[in-house]
Amino acid sequence: MTDKMEEKVALQTDASRNQGRRAFLKGSAAVAGGVMFTQAAHASSGFDPKKAVAPYAGKAELTEVLQDGAARKSLGFGVRKYPYGMPSPFEKEVQRRTLEWLTPDSMASITMSPIHQLHGIITPNGLHFERFHGGVPTINPDDHRLVIHGLVERPLIFTMDDLKRFPSISRIHFVECPANGALEWKGIQLNSVQWTHGMMSCVEYTGVRLSDLLKEAGIKPEGKWIIPEGADASGMSRSLPVELAMDDCFIAYAQNGEALRREQGYPIRLVVPGCEANMWVKYLRRIMVHDVPLQHREETSKYTELMPDGTAQRFSWYMEANSVITYPSPDFKMQGPGKYYVRGLAWSGRGKVAHVDVSTDGGKNWKEAHFTSVVLDKAWTRFELEWDWDGSEAFLMSRVTDETGYVQPPMPQMRKLEGTNNVYHRTAMVTWRVHAWEDGKSGGLIENVQY
Amino acid sequence: MYNTNKTIVAVSVAALLTGSAFAMSENSNGNAEVSAKIDGKYASNYAEIIKNADGKYLDKAVIEAILGEEATHGRNGMVGKLDPANPYSFEVDDSIDGGNHGNAQCKIPKAFVEVHESAAKNYFDDDRFVARGFGTPIAETALEKWNISVDGDGKGLPDPSVGMTIEEGGQIYVQFCAMCHGEFGEGAKGYLALAVEEDLVTSSFTDPAPMKSVGNYWPYAVTLFDYIRRTMPFWTPNAPYIGDAGYLGMAGYILQSNYLVMDDEGTELEDDTFFNSEVLMKVNKYMPNQGNWFCDHRPVIHNARCMTNCPDDQVGWDGTGDPTQYRQARKLPDGTPQYNVPQRLHEDKPGVGHAGM
């Protein structure tokens, strides 16, 4: 930085002169007043470029521009320096991260996506969250096979090329570990949306419909359950009722336009839109059509919810509608009173997001946000709401309503019904406490608190 | 002796079942009166009600029109969802007719009409299907090599001639499992315990969550054999040098460590018990926690979308109505402060966050 900044009062228009620096500091209400003044003076004369000046009135003006740096003064690198492109080194802090005390080893562990650093609704493949039960295998697709057998007329085995010959579909869906948010059952643990909501991602999958493949093998009427199994060390298995398998499941071989990453099941994985990611069996090699569920360890001992009275819920397939504010969120700090655009993610395992409402007073009053992305079935949806922060303590919350009419509940309601030992499906609202701007050194700090 | 916990839910299941002659026949004429009920409790024209509400099957008003207002919230709502006739229930009636020892099934609720419509279009009603012939036929017998699944009924278990004594199984367990799970299943190095005596009922916010293990939580014993043969030892799963006999022996030792029984008299597994698939199926019938399971009860919570001056019970800590009453984060287990707090206070430069994460 070689710029020299001089104390110099900016040029002022008639309008901004009336506002002055004091009015600017008082925030947007004063600015709005100034705009009204300007509008009155230039009634229905269209865009008024002079309005651009008001908010900057009283600020020092730079008089020397940035000096040209190496980027301008020397040649950059040539093509194919990186045959597979990588992010700028300045983005090196944008990473999936784990909590090393969560699990005793890294082969049965999880990383969280940095969702506070993502934009739009697509998670880049390298930042997709990871959940392994037996490490990541490196499978040669030429050697990999998918078998469909059991209660079928014609057991079949498919090569990867066979699968790609079938009609293909591409769909954007979120994929969420049912333990997303689990750290919060016992109160707040960590101050980052990466930890509270990062066990999920949203990507575009391409693959072949499961119903096309099951029909190809001639599933018998007594075949009521589909039991997919992985080719990895965990041999992951779950049980899906046939109605669920035939609804909108597919077998994906591609993710965001390229082959699946190994971390996400290369060469093929099951996609069960809207349902627990644990069911989206990776490294898929076998689908057994069966008359009863398997009662696998991952649907009995794990991925079941212990209730306060000691009973337990099983086969909780669907991920409920959920939402979270990603900006401002605990990884950021407020920059002073004024206008903010509260933005975040909403999603539902049962269909499209219908409404997202934002509260700044801890849930007492709500305003409807608008969507800044496309609204897709069982996919992340981006919302945004303009907010004038007056610098006082605020409690930011978001609440989703999905197209089935389900309204995301507050945490006390969920805790009252389900206790705190549930582990999975903690999908109630979270609260970001914005510290008052005048609150000493923590002024403007954003803190994860729980109701 | 198998002993059902006297929980609200378990008792209520029994109460619901006694009088339930599953009467959820499809409403084929579509002209049912609005007041028509299933089993005198639920609106049988639920599909019509949902359709008239633009498919909003989880809308508060729709749910209450179908289920009635009184039985839809909180614990009562949860109990109501255990009745298979409830169109929002995931329960399958014959999973309960089969008793606590059968292979319990769950289903997609009837009220999730769009799922059933989609499945009908893609499969059940697809009379234009023509196979493409892109796969290769394979004999079911050829798949025995891959098929390691054992279901909740015990289908897929080895022949009863295969097995070993509990004592022999214990020796294999000590060799391959004890370093991570403890000699008596007490757990080690952060790996899961396999045998604990912990009460599952703890609702205090500050209590640690109870440990769940084979004896106090698992509904099926066969799952244990399926799982350890499929995935253990962790670094070399499905090991041929352990084999079916060895995996049965290890399963028997873990079940014995949980003091599980195999008959009404409470007979426990002895060191010289020859543990095979038949003994496993006996223990499977007497898993202590098997009667305490139910299918997905969600969403029992269904709220209206309140926009202004929302009721106190929706606001603040425990619904006290005061947004300034809240819980804050605790320190990390190693005693260090929260992730990146100094950074967010601008005391530290931005970095990779808490060391080691």
mmCIF file of C-alpha atoms in Angstrom, chain A residues 14 123 147 208 315 330:
data_model
loop_
_atom_site.group_PDB
_atom_site.id
_atom_site.type_symbol
_atom_site.label_atom_id
_atom_site.label_comp_id
_atom_site.label_asym_id
_atom_site.label_seq_id
_atom_site.Cartn_x
_atom_site.Cartn_y
_atom_site.Cartn_z
ATOM 1 C CA ASP A 14 -26.659 20.664 -2.292
ATOM 2 C CA THR A 123 -20.558 -26.395 -3.308
ATOM 3 C CA VAL A 147 -25.182 -55.832 -9.040
ATOM 4 C CA VAL A 208 -29.301 -42.885 -13.912
ATOM 5 C CA PHE A 315 -35.959 -45.042 10.099
ATOM 6 C CA PRO A 330 -20.030 -15.753 14.090
#
